[in-house]
mmCIF file of C-alpha atoms (C1' of nucleotides) in Angstrom:
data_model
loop_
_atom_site.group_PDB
_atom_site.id
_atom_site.type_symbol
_atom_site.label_atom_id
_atom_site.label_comp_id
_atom_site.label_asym_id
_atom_site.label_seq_id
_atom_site.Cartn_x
_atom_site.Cartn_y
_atom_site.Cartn_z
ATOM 1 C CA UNK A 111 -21.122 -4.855 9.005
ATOM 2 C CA UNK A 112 -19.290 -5.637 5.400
ATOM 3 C CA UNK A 113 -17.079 -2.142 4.400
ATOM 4 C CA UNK A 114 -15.876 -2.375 1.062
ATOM 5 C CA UNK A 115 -12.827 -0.121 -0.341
ATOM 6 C CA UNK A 116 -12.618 0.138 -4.026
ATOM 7 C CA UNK A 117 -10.449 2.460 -6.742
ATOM 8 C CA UNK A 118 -12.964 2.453 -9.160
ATOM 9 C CA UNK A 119 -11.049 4.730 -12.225
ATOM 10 C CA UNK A 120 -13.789 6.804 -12.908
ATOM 11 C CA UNK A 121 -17.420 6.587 -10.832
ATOM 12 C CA UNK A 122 -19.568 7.530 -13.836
ATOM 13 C CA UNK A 123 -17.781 4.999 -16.143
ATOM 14 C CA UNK A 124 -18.690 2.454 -13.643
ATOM 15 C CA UNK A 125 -21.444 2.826 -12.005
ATOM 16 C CA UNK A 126 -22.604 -0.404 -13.371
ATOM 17 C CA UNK A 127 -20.185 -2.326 -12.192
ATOM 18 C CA UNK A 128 -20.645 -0.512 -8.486
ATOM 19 C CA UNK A 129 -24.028 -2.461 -8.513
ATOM 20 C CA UNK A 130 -22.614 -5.608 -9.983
ATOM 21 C CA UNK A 131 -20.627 -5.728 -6.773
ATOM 22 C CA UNK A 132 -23.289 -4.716 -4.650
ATOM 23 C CA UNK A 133 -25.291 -7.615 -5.821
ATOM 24 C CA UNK A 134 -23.124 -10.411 -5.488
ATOM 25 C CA UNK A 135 -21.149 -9.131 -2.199
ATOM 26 C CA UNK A 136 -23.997 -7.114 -0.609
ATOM 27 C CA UNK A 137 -21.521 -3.991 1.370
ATOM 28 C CA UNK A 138 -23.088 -2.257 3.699
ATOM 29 C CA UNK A 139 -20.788 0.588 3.158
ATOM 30 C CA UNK A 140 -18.520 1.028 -0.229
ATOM 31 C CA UNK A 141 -15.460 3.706 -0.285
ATOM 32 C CA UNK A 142 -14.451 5.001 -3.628
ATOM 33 C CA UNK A 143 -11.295 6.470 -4.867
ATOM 34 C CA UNK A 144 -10.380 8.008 -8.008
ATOM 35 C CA UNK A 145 -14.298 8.908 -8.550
ATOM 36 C CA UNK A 146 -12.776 11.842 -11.345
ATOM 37 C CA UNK A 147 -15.943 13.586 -11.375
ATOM 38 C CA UNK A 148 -17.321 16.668 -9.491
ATOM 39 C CA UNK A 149 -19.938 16.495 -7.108
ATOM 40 C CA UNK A 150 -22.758 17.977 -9.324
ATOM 41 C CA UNK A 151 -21.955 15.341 -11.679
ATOM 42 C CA UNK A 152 -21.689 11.781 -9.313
ATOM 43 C CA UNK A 153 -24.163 10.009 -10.795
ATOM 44 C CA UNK A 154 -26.372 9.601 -7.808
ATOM 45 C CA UNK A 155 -29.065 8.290 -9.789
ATOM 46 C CA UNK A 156 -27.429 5.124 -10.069
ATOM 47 C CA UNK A 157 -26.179 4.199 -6.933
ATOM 48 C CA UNK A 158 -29.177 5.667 -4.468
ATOM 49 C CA UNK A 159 -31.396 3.043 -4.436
ATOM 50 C CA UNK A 160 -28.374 0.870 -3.109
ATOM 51 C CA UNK A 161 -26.875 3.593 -0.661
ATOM 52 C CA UNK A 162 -29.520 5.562 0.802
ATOM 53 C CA UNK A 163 -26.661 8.111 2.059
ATOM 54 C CA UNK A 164 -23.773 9.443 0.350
ATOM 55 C CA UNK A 165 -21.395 11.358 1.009
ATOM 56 C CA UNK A 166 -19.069 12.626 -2.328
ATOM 57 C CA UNK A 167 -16.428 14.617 -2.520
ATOM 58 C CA UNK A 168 -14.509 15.148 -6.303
ATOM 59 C CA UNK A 169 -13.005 17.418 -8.815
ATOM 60 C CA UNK A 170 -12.455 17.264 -12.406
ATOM 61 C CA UNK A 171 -10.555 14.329 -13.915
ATOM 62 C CA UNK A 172 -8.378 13.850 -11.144
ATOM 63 C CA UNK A 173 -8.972 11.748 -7.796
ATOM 64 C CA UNK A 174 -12.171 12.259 -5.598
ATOM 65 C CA UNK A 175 -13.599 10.064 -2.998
ATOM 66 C CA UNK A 176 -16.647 8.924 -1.810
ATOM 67 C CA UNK A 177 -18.532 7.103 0.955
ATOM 68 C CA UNK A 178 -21.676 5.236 0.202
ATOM 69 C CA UNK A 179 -23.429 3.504 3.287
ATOM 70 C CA UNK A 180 -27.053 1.998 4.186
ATOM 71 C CA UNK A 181 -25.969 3.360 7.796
ATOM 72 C CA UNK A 182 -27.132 6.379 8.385
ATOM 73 C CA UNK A 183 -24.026 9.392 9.010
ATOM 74 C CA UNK A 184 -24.251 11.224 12.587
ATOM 75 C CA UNK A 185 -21.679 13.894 10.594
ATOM 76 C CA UNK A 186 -19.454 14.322 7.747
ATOM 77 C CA UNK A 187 -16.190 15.799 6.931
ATOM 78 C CA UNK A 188 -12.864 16.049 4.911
ATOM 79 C CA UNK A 189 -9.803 17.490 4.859
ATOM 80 C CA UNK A 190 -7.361 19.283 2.562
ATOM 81 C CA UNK A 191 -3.467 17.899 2.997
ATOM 82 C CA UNK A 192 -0.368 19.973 2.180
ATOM 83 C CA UNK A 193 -2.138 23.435 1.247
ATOM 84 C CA UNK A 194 -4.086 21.440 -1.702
ATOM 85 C CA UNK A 195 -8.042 20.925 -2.122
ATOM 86 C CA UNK A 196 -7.667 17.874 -4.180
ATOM 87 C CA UNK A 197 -9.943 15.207 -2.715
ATOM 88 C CA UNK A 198 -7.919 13.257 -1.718
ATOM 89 C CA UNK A 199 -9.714 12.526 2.048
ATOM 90 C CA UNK A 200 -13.032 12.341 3.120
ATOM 91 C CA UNK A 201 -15.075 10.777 6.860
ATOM 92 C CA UNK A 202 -18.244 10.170 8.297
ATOM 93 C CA UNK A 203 -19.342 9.210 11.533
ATOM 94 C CA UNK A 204 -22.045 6.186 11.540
ATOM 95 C CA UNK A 205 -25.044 5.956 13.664
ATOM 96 C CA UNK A 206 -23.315 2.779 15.247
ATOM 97 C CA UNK A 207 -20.295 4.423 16.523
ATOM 98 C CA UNK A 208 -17.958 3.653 14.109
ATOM 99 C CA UNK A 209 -15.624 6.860 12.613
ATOM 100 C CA UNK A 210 -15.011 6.035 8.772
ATOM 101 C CA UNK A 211 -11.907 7.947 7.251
ATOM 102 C CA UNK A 212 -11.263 7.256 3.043
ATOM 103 C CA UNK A 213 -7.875 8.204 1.821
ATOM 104 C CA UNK A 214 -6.746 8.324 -1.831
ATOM 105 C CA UNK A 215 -2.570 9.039 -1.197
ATOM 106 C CA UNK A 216 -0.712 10.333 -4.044
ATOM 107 C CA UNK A 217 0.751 7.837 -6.431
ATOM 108 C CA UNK A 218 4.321 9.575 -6.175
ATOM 109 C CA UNK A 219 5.189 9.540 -9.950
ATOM 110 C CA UNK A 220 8.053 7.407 -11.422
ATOM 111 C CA UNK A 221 11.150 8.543 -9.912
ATOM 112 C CA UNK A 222 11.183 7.763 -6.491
ATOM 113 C CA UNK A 223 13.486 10.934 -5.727
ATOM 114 C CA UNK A 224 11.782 13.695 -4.070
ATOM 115 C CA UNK A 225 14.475 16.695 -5.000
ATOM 116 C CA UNK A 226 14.195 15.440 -8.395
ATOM 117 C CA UNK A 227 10.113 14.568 -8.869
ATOM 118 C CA UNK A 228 7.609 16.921 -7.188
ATOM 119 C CA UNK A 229 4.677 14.314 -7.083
ATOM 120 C CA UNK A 230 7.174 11.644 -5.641
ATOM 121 C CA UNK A 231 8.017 14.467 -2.604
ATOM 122 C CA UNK A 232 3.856 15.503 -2.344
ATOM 123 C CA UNK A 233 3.554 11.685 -1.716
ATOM 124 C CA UNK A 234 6.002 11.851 1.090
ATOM 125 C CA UNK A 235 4.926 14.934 2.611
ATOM 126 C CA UNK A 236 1.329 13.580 2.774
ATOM 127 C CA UNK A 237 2.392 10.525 4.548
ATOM 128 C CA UNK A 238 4.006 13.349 7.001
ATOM 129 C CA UNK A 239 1.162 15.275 7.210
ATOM 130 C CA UNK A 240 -1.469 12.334 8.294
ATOM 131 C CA UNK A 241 0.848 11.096 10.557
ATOM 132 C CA UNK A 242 1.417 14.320 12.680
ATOM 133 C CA UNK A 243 -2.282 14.315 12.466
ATOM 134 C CA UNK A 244 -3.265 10.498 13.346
ATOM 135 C CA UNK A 245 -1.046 11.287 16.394
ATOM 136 C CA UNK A 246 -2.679 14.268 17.606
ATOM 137 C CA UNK A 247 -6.123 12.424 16.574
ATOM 138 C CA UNK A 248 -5.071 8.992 18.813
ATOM 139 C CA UNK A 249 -8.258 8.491 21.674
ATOM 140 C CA UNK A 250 -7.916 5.130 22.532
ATOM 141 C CA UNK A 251 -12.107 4.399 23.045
ATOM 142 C CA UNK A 252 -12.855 5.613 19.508
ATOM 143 C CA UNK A 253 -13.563 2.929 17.198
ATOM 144 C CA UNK A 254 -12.449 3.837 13.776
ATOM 145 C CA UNK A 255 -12.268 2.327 10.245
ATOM 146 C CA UNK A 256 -9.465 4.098 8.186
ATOM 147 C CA UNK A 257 -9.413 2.975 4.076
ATOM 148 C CA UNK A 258 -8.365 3.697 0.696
ATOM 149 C CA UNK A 259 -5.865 3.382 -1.870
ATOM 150 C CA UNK A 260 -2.351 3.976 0.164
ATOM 151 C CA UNK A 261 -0.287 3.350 -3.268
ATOM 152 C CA UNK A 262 2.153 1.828 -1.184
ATOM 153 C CA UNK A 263 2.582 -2.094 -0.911
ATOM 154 C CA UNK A 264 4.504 -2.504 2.509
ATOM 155 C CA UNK A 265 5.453 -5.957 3.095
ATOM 156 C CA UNK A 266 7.431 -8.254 0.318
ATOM 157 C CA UNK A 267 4.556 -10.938 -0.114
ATOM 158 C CA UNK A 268 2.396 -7.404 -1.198
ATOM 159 C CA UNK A 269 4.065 -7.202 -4.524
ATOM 160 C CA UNK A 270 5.506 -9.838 -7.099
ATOM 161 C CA UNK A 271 8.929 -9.064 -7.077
ATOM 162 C CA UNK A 272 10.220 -7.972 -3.563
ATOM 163 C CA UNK A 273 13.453 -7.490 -5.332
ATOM 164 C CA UNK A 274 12.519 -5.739 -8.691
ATOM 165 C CA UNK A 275 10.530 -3.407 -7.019
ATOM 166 C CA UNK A 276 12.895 -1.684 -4.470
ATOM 167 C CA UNK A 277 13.171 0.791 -6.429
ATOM 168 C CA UNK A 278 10.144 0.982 -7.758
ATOM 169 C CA UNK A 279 7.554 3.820 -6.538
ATOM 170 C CA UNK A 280 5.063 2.220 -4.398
ATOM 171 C CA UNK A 281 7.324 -0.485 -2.576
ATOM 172 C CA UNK A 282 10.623 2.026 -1.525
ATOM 173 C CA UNK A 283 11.701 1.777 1.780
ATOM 174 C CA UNK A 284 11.498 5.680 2.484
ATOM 175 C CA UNK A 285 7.418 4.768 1.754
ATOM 176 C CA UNK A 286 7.386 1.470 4.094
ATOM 177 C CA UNK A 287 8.845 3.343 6.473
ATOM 178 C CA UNK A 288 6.314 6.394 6.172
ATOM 179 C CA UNK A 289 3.313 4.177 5.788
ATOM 180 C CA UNK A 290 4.631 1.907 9.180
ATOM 181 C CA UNK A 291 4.735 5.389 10.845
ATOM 182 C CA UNK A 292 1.689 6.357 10.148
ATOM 183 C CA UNK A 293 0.163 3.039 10.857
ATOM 184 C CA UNK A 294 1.859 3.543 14.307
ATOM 185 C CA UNK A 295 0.086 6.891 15.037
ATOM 186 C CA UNK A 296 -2.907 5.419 16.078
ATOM 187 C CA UNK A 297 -2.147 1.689 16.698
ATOM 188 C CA UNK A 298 -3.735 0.556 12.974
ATOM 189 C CA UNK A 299 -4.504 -2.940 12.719
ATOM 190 C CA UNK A 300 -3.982 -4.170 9.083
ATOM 191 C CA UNK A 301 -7.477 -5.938 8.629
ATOM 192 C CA UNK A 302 -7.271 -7.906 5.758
ATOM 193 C CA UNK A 303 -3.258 -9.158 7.050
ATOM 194 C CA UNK A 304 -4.734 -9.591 10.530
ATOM 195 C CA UNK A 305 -7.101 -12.358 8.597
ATOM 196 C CA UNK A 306 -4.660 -13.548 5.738
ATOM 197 C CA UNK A 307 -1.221 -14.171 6.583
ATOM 198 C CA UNK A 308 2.026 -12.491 5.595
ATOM 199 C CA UNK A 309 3.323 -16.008 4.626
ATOM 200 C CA UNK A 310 0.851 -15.572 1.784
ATOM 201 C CA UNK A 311 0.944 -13.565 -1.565
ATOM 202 C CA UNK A 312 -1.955 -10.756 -1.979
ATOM 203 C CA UNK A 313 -2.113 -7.862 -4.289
ATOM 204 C CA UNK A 314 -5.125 -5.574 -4.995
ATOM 205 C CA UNK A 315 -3.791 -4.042 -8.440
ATOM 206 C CA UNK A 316 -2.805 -5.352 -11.817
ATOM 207 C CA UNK A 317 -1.554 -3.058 -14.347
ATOM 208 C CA UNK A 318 -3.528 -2.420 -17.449
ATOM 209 C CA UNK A 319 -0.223 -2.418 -19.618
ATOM 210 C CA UNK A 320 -0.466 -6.815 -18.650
ATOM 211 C CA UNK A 321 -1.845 -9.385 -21.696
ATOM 212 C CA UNK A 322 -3.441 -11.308 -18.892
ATOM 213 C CA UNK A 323 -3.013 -9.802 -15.568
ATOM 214 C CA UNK A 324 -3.865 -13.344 -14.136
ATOM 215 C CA UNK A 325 -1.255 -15.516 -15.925
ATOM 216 C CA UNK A 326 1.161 -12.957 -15.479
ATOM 217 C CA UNK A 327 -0.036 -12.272 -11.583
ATOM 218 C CA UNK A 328 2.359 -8.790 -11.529
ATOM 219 C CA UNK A 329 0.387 -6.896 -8.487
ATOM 220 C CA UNK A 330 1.108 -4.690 -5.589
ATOM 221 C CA UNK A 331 -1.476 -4.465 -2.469
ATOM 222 C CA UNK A 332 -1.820 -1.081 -2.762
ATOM 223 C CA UNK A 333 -5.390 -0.506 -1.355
ATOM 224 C CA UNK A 334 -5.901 -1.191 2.475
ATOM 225 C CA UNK A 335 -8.194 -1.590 5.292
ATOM 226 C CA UNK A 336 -6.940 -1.102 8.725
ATOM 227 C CA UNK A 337 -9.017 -0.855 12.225
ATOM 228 C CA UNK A 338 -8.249 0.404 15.510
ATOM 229 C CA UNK A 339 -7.097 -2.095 17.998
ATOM 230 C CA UNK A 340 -10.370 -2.061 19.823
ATOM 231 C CA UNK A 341 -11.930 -3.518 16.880
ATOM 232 C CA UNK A 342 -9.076 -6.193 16.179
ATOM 233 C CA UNK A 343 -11.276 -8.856 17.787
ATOM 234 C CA UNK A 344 -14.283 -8.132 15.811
ATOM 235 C CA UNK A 345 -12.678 -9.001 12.238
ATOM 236 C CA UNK A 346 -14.077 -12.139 10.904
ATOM 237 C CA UNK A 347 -13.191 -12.031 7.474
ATOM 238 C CA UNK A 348 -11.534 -10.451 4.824
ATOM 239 C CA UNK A 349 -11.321 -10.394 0.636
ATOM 240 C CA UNK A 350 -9.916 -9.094 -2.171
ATOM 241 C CA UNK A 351 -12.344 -9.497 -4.811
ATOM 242 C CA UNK A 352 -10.668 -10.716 -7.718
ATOM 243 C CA UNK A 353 -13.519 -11.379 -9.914
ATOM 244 C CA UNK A 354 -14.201 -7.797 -10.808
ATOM 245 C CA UNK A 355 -10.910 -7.534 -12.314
ATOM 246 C CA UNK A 356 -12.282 -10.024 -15.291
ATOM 247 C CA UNK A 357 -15.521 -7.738 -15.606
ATOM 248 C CA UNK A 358 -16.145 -5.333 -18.762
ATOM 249 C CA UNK A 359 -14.312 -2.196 -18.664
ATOM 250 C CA UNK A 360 -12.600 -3.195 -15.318
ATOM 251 C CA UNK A 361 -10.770 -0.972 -13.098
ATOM 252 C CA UNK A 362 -7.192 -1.680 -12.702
ATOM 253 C CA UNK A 363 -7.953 -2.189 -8.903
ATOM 254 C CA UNK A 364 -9.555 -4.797 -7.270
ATOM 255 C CA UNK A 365 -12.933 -4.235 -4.421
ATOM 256 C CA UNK A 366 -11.038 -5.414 -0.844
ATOM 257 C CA UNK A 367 -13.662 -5.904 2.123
ATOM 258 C CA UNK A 368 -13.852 -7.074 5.369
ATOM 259 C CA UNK A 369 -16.676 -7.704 7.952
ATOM 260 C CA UNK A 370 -16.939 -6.508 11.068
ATOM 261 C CA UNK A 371 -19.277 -8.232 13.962
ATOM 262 C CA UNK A 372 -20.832 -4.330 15.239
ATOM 263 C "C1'" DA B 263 16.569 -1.953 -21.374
ATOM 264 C "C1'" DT B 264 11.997 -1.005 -23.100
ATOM 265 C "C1'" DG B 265 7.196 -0.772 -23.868
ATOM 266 C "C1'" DG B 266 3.023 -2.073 -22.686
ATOM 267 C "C1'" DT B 267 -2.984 0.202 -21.358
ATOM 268 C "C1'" DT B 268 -6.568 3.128 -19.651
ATOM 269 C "C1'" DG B 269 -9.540 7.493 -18.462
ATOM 270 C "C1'" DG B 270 -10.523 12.291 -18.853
ATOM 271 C "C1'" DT B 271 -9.835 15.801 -21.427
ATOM 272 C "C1'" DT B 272 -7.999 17.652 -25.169
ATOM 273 C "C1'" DA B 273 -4.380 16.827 -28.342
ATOM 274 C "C1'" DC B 274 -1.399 15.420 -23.318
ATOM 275 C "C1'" DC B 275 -1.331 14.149 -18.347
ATOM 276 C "C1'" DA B 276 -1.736 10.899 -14.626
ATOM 277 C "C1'" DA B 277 -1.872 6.357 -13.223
#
DNA sequence: ATGGTTGGTTACCAA
């Protein structure tokens, strides 16, 4: 099974590029974040002859997620997190066992100061509220895939500059911290660093705002796929897809999959 | 220290 994640800055804006990736990487499943589009508008057309089922869950021009799969869902679901119906969370349960959960986790604004910036405190009251849920949620025999865009960067080979961004929203220690709890609540395997080494640097996002995000190389591995441990062993390879950075009209995010022998 | 770009919507906000 190949399970892609992928911030895609608007579905409808790229739906072409959705089955660009499709074609050359051939997911069986693709998460979506940042889809910015309500459900009666997804453009279904597009993507249905790829993904036979779909399960979509938006609002208007902010966030939304989505899971497309060729495996067929036993159920659905999602969840609203601190009092707000933003989209920021959606599951499905696969005919093979396997319990997807999609996360798109507040960006936190600029000032990482949460009595000072309200989106920087939402971000850290999130990470609170998924913990205290992961932890009630934790049954050892259930094999679960949990993705998405975390918009944190945990470890110091994740982003550029270790140093410049300490301060920096995405790469604080108050978020490491958070994120390592969380990660804790259920014993989450980090797929893609179980595969590629710390030693080694690996980002998922480049800023627009970059000449020539390449040359420049200024990213943070921001979007993530972790397993539960009972699927550790299964892991045989993982990617971060840097070509579709360099398409038309890219989003600012990268596709990161991994496959899974299930 | 500052400004740089993009998308969705609406003349700004979020990333």
């Amino acid at each position: 099974m190949r399970i892609a994640t992928w911030n895609i800055n608007s579905v409808r804006l790229r739906a072409g590029l959705i089955q660009r990736f499709v074609k050359e990487v051939n997911p069986d499943i693709i998460c979506l974040q940042e889809t910015k589009v309500v459900d009666e508008l997804f453009p279904h057309n597009m993507l249905e002859n790829l993904f036979e089922h779909r399960h979509v869950r938006g609002m208007k021009s902010y966030n939304g997620v989505a899971i497309l799969s060729r495996i067929p869902f036993v159920s659905t679901d999602s969840k609203n997190w601190c009092g707000l119906n933003d989209c920021r969370h959606i599951s499905a349960k696969l005919i093979n066992g396997i319990e997807i959960h999609n996360f798109y986790i507040p960006a936190g604004g600029d000032e990482p100061n949460p009595k000072t910036n309200k989106k920087f405190e939402h971000k850290l009251n999130f990470l609170d509220e998924i913990t205290e849920w992961g932890t009630k949620n934790s049954h050892p025999d259930k094999l679960k895939i949990l993705v998405g865009d975390l918009n944190i960067a945990p470890h110091e080979n994740d982003v550029w500059s270790h140093k410049q961004l300490q301060k920096v929203v995405s790469h604080t220690i108050i978020e490491i911290e958070k994120l390592k709890k969380l990660q804790d609540s259920q014993n989450w395997v980090d797929a893609v660093r179980y595969v590629i080494p710390y030693t080694e640097k690996l980002y998922t996002w480049w800023s627009y705002r970059s000449k020539d995000w390449r040359l420049s190389n200024r990213g943070r591995r921001l979007d993530h796929i972790w397993v539960t441990p009972n699927l550790k062993e299964k892991i045989t390879s993982a990617t971060v897809f840097h070509d579709a950075r360099d398409w038309i009209k890219p989003s600012d995010h990268a596709p990161v999959f991994i496959d899974i022998n299930i």
